[in-house]
């Protein structure tokens, strides 16, 4: 039980590094901050304790975490056009995140059980093939 809580905590932390401004070098050249149409929209992912919502617009990105225990939004973030990094990474994946930082995630639009989903690869820090699935929603 504790290992499951630890895993979800690690996944949630890694997911929200996308929205944090931890400064580090960006290996790829930053693009103009325009996201692909396949990724745009409102996406959500739910765990037993929280609901994560990510809203991707053409030139910006925002998100928040709703805590079920507290019954309110506890984390909010926004990336404006001047700070948005978006680039095709190959094999259907797009890198989206904060320019000039390591807060970048790999997303791939897919279909799963007849629904359009956003597959997020969380292969950071040697954890391998961990992922998070984002569903279309409100």
Short mmCIF file of C-alpha atoms in Angstrom, two decimals, residues 19 55 57 59-63 76-81 83 98:
data_model
loop_
_atom_site.label_atom_id
_atom_site.label_comp_id
_atom_site.label_asym_id
_atom_site.label_seq_id
_atom_site.Cartn_x
_atom_site.Cartn_y
_atom_site.Cartn_z
CA UNK A 19 4.60 23.36 -14.97
CA UNK A 55 -5.55 22.95 -20.79
CA UNK A 57 -4.22 26.34 -26.20
CA UNK A 59 0.05 29.57 -27.79
CA UNK A 60 -0.25 28.83 -24.07
CA UNK A 61 -0.77 26.07 -21.55
CA UNK A 62 -2.23 25.94 -18.05
CA UNK A 63 -3.12 23.37 -15.47
CA UNK A 76 -2.23 26.22 -10.46
CA UNK A 77 0.22 26.98 -13.23
CA UNK A 78 0.31 28.82 -16.54
CA UNK A 79 2.85 28.97 -19.37
CA UNK A 80 2.46 31.95 -21.71
CA UNK A 81 3.42 32.15 -25.38
CA UNK A 83 7.75 30.78 -22.38
CA UNK A 98 8.83 25.53 -20.46
#
